[in-house]
PDB file of C-alpha atoms (C1' of nucleotides) in Angstrom:
ATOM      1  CA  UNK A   1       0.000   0.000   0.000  1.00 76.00           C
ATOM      2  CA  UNK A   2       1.765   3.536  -1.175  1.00 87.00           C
ATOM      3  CA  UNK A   3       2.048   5.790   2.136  1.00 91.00           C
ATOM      4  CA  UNK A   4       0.570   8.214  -0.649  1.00 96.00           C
ATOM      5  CA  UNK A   5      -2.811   6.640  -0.279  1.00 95.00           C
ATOM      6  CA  UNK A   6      -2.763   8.213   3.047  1.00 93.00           C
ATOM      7  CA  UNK A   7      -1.882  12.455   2.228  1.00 97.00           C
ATOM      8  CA  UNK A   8      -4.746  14.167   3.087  1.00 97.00           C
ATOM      9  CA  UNK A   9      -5.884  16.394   0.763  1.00 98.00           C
ATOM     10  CA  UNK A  10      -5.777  20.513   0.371  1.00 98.00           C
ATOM     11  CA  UNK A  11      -8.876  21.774   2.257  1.00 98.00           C
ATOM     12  CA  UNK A  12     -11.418  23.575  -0.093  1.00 98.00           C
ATOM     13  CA  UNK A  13     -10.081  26.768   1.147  1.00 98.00           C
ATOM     14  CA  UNK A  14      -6.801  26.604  -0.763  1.00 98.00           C
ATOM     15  CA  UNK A  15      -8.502  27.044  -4.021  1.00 98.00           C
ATOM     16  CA  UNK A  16     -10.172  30.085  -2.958  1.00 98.00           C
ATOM     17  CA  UNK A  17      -7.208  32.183  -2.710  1.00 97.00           C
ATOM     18  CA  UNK A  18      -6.302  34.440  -5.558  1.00 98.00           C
ATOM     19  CA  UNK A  19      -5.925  32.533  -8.857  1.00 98.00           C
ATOM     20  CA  UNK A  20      -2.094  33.303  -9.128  1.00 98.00           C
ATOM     21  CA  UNK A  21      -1.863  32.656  -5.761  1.00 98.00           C
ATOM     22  CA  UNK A  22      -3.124  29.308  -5.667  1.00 98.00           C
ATOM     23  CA  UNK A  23      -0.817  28.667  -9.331  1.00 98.00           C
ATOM     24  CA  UNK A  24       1.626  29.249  -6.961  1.00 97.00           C
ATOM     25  CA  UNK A  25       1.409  27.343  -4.351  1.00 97.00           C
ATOM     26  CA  UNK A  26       0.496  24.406  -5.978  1.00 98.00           C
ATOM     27  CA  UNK A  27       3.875  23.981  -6.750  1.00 97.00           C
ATOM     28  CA  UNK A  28       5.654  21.191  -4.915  1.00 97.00           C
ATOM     29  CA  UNK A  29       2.021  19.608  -3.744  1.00 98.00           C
ATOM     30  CA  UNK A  30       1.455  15.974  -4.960  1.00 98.00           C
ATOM     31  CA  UNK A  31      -1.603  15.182  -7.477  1.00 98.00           C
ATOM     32  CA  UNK A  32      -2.608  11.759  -6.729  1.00 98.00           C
ATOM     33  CA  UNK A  33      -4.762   9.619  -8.745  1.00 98.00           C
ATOM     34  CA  UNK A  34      -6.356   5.684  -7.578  1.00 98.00           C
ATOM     35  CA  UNK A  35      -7.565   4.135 -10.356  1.00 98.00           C
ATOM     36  CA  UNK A  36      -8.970   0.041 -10.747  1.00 97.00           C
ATOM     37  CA  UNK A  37      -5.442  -0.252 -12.382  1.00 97.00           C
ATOM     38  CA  UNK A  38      -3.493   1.436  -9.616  1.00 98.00           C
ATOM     39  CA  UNK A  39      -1.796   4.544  -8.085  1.00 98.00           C
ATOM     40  CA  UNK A  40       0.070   7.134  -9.622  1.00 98.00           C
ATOM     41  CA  UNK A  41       1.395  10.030  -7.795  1.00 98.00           C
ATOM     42  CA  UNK A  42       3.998  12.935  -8.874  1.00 98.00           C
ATOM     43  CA  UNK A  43       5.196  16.562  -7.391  1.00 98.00           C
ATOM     44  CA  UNK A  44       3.304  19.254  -9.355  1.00 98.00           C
ATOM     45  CA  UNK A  45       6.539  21.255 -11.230  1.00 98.00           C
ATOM     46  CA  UNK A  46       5.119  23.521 -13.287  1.00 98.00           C
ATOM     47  CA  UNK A  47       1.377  25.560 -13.438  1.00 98.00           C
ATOM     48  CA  UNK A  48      -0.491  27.842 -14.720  1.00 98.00           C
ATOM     49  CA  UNK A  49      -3.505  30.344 -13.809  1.00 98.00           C
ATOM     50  CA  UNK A  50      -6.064  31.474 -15.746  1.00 98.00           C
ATOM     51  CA  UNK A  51      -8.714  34.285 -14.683  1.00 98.00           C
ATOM     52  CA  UNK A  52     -12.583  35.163 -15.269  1.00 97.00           C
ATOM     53  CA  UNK A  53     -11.015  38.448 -17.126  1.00 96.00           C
ATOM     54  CA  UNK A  54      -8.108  36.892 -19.018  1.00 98.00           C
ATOM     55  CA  UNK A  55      -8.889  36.144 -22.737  1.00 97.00           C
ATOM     56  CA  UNK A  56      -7.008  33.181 -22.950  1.00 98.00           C
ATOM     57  CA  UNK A  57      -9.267  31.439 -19.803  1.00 98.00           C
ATOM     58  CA  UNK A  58     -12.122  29.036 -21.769  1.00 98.00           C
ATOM     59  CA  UNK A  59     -14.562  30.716 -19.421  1.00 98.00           C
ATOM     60  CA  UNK A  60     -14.083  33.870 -20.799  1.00 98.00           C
ATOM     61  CA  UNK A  61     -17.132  34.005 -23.248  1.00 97.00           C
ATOM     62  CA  UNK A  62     -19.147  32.473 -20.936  1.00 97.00           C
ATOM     63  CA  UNK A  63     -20.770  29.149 -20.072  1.00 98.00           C
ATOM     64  CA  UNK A  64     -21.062  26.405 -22.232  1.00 98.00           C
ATOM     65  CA  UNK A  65     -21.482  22.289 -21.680  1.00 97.00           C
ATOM     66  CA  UNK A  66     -17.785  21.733 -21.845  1.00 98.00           C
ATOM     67  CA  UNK A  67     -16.159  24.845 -19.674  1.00 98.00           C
ATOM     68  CA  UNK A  68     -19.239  23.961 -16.804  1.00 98.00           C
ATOM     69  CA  UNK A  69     -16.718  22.397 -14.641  1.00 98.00           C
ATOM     70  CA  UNK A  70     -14.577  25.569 -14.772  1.00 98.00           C
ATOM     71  CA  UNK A  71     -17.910  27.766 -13.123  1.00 98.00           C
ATOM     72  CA  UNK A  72     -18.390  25.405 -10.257  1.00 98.00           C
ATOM     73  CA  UNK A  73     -17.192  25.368  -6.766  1.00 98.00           C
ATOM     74  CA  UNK A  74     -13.639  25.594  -6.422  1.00 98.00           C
ATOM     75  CA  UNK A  75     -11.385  22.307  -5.585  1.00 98.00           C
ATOM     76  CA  UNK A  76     -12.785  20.303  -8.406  1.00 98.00           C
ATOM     77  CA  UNK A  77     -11.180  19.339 -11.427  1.00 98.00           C
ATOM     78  CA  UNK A  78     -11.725  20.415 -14.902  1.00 98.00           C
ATOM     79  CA  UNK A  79     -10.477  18.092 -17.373  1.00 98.00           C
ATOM     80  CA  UNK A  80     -11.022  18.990 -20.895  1.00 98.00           C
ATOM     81  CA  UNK A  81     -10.176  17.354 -24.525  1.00 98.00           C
ATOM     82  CA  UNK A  82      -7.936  19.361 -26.785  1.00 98.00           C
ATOM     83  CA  UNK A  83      -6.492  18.932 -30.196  1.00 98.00           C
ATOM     84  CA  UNK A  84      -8.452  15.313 -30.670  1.00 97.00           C
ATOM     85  CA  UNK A  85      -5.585  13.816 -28.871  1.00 97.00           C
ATOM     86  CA  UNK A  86      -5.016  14.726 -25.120  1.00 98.00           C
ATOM     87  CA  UNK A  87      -6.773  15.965 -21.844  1.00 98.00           C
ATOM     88  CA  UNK A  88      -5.585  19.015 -19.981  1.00 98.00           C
ATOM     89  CA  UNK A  89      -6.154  18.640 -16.066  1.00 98.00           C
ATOM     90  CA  UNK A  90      -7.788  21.908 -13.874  1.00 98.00           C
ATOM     91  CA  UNK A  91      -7.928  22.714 -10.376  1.00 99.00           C
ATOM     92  CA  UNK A  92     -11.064  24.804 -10.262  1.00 98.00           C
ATOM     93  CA  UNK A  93     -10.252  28.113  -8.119  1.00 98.00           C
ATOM     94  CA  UNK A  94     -12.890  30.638  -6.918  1.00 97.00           C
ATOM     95  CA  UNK A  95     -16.297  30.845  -5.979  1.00 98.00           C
ATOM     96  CA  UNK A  96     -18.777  29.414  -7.780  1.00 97.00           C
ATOM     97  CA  UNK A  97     -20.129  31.413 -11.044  1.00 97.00           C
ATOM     98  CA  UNK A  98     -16.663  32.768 -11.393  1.00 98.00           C
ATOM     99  CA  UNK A  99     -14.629  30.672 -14.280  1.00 98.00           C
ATOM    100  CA  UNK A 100     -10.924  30.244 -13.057  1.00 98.00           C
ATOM    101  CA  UNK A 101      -8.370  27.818 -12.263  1.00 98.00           C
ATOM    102  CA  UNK A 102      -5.023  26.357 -12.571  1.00 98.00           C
ATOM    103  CA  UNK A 103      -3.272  24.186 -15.848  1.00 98.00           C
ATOM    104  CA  UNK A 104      -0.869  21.551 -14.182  1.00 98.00           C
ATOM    105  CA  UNK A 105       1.626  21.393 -17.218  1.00 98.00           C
ATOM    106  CA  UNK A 106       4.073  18.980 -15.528  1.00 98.00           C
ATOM    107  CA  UNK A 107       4.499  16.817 -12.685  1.00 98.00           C
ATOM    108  CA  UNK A 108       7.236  14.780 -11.144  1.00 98.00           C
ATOM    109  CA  UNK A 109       6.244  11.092 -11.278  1.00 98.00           C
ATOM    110  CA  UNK A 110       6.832   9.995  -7.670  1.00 98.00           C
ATOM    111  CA  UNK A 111       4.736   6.177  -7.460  1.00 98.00           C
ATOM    112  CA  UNK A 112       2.992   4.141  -9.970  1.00 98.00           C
ATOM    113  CA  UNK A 113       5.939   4.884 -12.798  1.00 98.00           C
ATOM    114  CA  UNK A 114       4.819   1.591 -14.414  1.00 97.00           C
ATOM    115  CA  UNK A 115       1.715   1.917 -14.680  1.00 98.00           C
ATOM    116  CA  UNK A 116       2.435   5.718 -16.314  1.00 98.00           C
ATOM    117  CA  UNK A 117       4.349   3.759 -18.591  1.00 98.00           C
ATOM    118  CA  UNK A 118       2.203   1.437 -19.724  1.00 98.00           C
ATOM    119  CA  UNK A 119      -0.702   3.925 -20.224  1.00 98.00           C
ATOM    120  CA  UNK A 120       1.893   6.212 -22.571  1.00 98.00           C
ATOM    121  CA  UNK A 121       2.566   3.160 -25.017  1.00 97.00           C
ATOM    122  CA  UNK A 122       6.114   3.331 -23.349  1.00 96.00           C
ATOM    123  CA  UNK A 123       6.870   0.094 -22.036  1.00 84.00           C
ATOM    124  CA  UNK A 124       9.109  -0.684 -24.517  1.00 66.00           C
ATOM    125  CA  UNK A 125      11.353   2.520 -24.187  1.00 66.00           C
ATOM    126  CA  UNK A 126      11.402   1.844 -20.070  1.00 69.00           C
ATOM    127  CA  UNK A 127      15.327   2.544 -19.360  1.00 73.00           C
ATOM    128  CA  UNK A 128      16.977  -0.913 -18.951  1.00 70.00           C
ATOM    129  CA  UNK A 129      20.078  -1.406 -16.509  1.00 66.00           C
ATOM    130  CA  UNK A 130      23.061  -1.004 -19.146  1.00 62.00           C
ATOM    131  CA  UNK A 131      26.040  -3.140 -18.226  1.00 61.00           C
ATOM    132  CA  UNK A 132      28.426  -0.655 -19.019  1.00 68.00           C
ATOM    133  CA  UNK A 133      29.027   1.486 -15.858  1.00 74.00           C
ATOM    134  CA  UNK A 134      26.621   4.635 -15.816  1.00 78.00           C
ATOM    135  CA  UNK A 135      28.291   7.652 -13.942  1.00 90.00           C
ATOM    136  CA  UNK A 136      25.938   9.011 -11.436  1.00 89.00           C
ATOM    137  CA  UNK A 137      25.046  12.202 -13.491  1.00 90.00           C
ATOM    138  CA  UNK A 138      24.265   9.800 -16.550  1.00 91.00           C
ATOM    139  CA  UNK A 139      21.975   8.111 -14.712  1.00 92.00           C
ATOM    140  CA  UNK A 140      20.267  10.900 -12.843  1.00 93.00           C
ATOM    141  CA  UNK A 141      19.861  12.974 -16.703  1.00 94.00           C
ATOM    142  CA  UNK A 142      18.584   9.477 -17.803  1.00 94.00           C
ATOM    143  CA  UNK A 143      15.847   9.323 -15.049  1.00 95.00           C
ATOM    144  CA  UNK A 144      14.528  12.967 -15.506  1.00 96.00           C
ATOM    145  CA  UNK A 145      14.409  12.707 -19.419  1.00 96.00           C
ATOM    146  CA  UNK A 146      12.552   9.296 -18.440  1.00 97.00           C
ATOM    147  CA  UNK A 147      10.420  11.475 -15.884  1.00 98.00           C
ATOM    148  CA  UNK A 148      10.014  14.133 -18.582  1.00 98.00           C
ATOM    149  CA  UNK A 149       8.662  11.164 -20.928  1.00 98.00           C
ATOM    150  CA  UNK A 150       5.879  10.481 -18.516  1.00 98.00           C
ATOM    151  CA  UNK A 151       4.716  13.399 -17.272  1.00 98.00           C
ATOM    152  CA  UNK A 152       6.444  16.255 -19.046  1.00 98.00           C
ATOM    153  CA  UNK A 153       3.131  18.069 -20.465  1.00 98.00           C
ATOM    154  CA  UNK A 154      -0.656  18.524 -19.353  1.00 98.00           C
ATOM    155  CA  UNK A 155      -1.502  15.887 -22.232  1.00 98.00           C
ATOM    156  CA  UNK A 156       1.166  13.319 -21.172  1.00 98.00           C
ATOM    157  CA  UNK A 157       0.557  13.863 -17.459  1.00 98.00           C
ATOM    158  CA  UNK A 158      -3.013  13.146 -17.918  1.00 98.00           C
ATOM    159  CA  UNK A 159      -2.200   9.788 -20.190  1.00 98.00           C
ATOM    160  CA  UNK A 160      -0.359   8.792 -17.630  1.00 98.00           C
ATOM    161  CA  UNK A 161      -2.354   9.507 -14.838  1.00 98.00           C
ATOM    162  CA  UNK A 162      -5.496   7.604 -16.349  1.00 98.00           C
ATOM    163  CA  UNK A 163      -7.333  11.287 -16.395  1.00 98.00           C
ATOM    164  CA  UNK A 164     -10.155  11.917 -18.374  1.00 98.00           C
ATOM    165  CA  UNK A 165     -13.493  12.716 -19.639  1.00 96.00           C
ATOM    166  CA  UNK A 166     -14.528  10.665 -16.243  1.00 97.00           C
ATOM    167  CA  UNK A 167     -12.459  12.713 -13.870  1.00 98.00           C
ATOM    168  CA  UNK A 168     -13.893  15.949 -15.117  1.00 98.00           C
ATOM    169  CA  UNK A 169     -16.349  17.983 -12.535  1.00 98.00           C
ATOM    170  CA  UNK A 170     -14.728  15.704 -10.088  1.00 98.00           C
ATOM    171  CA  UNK A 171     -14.500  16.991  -5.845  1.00 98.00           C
ATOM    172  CA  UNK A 172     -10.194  17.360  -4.933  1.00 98.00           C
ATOM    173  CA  UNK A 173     -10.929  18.282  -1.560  1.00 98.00           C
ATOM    174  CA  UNK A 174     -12.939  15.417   0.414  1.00 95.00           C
ATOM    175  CA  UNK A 175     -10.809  12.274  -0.390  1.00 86.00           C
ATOM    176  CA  UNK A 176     -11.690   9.891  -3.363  1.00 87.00           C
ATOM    177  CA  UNK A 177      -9.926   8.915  -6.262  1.00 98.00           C
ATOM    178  CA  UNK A 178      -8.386  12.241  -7.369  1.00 98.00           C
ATOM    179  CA  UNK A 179      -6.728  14.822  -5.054  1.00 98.00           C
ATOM    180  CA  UNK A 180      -3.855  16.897  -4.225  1.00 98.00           C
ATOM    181  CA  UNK A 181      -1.632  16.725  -0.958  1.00 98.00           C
ATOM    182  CA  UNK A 182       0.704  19.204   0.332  1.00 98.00           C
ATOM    183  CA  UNK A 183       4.044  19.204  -0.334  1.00 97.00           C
ATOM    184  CA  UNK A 184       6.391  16.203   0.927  1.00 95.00           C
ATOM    185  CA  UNK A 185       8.580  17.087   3.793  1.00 91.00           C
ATOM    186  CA  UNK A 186      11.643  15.513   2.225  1.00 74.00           C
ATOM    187  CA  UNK A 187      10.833  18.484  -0.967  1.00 69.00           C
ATOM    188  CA  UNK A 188      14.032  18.779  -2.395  1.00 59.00           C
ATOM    189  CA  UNK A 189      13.241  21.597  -4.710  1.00 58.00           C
ATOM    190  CA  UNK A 190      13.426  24.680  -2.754  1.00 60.00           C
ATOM    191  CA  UNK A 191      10.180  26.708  -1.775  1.00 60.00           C
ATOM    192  CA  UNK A 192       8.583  30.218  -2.228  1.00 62.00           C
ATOM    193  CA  UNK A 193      11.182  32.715  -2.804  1.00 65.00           C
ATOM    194  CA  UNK A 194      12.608  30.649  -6.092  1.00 93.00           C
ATOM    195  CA  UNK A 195       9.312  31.179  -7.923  1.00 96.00           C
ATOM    196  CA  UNK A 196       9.796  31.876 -11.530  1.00 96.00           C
ATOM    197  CA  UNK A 197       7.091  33.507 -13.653  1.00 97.00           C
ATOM    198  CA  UNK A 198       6.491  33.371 -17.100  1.00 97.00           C
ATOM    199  CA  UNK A 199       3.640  33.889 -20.347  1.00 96.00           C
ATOM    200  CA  UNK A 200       1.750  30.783 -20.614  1.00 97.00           C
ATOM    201  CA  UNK A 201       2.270  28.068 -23.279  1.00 97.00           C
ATOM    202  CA  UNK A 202       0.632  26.834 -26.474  1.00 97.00           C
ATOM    203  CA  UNK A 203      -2.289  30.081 -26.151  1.00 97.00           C
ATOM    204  CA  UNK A 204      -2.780  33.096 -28.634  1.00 95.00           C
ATOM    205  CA  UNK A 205      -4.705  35.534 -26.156  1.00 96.00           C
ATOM    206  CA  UNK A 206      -3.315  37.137 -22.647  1.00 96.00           C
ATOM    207  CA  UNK A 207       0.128  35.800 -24.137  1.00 95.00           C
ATOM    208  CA  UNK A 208       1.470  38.802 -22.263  1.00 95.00           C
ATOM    209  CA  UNK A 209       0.843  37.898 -18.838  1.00 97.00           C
ATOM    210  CA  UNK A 210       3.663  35.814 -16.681  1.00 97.00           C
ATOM    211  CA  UNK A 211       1.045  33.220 -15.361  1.00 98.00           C
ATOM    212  CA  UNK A 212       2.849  30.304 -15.897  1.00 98.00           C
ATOM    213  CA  UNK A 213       5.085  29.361 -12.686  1.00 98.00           C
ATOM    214  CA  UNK A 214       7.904  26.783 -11.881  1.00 97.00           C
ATOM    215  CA  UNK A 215      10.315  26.452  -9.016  1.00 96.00           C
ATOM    216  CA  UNK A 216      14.100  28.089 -10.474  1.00 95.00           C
ATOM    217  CA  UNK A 217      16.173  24.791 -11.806  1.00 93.00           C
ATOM    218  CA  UNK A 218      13.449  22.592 -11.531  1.00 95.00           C
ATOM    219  CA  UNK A 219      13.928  19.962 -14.295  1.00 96.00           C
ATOM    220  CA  UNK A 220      10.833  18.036 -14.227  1.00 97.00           C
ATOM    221  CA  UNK A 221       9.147  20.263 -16.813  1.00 98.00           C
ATOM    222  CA  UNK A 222       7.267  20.725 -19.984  1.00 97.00           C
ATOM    223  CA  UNK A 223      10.105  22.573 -21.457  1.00 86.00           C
ATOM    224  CA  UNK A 224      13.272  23.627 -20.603  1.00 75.00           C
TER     225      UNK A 224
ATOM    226  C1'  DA B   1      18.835  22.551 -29.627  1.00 79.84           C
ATOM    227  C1'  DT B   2      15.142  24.423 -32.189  1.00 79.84           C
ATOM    228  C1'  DC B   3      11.788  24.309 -36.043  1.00 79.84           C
ATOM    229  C1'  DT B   4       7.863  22.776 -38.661  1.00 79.84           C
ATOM    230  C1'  DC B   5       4.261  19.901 -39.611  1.00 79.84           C
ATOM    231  C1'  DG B   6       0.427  16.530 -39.324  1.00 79.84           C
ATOM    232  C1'  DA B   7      -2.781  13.823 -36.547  1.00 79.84           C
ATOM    233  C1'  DT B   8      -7.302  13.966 -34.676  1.00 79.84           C
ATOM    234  C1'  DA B   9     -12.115  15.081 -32.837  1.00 79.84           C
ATOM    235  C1'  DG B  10     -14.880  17.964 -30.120  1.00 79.84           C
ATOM    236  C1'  DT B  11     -16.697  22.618 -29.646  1.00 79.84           C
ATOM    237  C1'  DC B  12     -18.348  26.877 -31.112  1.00 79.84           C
ATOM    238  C1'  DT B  13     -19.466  30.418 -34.906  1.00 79.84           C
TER     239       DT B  13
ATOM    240  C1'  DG C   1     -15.642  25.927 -41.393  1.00 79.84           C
ATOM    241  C1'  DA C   2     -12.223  27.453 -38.000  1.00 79.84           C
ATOM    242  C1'  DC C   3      -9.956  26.776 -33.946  1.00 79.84           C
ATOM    243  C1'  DT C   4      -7.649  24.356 -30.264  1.00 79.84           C
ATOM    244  C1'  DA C   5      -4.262  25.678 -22.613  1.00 79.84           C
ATOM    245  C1'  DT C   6      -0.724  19.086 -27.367  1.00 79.84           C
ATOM    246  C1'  DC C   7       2.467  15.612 -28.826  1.00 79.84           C
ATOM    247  C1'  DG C   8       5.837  13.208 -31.564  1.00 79.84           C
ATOM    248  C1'  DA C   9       8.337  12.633 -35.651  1.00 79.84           C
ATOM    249  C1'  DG C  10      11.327  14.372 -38.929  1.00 79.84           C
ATOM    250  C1'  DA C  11      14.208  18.071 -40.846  1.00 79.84           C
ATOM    251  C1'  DT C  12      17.691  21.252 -40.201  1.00 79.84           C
ATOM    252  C1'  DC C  13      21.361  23.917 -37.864  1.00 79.84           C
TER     253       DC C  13
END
DNA sequence: ATCTCGATAGTCT
DNA sequence: GACTATCGAGATC
């Protein structure tokens, strides 16, 4: 049983902070997902916010059946499908009625690596033990590009997680199969005042605000 | 390392 | 019909 299964989750109240705020501070917390196939959890690396006023948020024109999620309470998820291809996963922030919340672009796979794998179509690329001596930087620049592999992007975070159509509108805050914990003691990416900020990814509107956040020298994320 | 391009399907105009 | 909060492959430097 993965001591994960037992982080409580954030308390409602955490997503009702500011929108950046919460962007930031989800960095460093652990998104864990139990699924009939099994656990996977990973250290949230990289996020961004987006507001009831920022052109770029999909709640910005209003309500419709897919953004619904997005205008509910806050501390559920919003999953959506993009490009035909991939999910993005949501935290919902704010009150009700008011459309905002936070992209994770990139986590840190911490338990179910496997099963992230498998769910990616990347069993066969899995890192095998060479017999030819690794040095210790090798190996750890082999792990993250592994890492980067299986959770390097909303879309691939979400394949690997299992996250999808089903998860969408879904409660984070009162336990259940989706949630997010606080940060692990042992964190060994610094805190708080390391906070980089900068424009979001992959969007054509609000391109000029810094809401997209990552902890300096992190290297668990979407892009470099 | 950085780029360009195509896949793919749901949503909204 | 146009657009999309992406990804991976292939080309090019």
């Amino acid at each position: 049983v993965s001591a994960f299964e037992l982080a409580s989750p954030l308390p409602r109240d955490f997503y009702l902070r500011d929108t950046v705020e919460v962007a930031r501070r989800l960095l460093n917390c652990v998104l864990i997902h139990v699924s009939p196939e099994g656990l996977t959890a990973g250290r949230i690396t990289e996020t961004e916010a987006y507001t009831r006023d920022d052109p770029a948020c999909h709640g910005y024109r209003g309500q419709t059946p897919r953004n619904a999620a997005m205008f509910g309470p806050p501390g559920h998820a919003y999953v959506y499908f993009t490009y035909g291809t991939h999910y993005c996963f949501n935290a919902v922030t704010a009150p009700r009625g008011a459309a905002e919340a936070v992209l994770v672009r990139s986590v840190e796979p911490l338990a179910g690596l496997e099963l992230m794998a498998l769910r990616r179509g990347l069993v066969k690329k899995a890192p095998t033990d060479v017999s030819r001596p690794l040095t210790e930087a090798a190996a750890l620049r082999a792990s993250i590009r592994w890492a980067r592999a299986l959770c390097g992007g909303p879309g691939k975070l979400c394949q690997a997680y299992g996250l999808s159509r089903e998860r969408n509108g879904m409660d984070l805050a009162t336990g259940g199969p989706l949630w997010i914990a606080p940060p692990l003691p042992d964190s060994r990416v610094s805190p708080d005042a390391d906070i980089i900020a900068t424009p979001r990814i992959g969007i054509t509107r609000g391109v000029e605000l810094p809401w997209r956040f990552y902890v300096r020298d992190d290297p668990y994320l979407s892009r470099g």
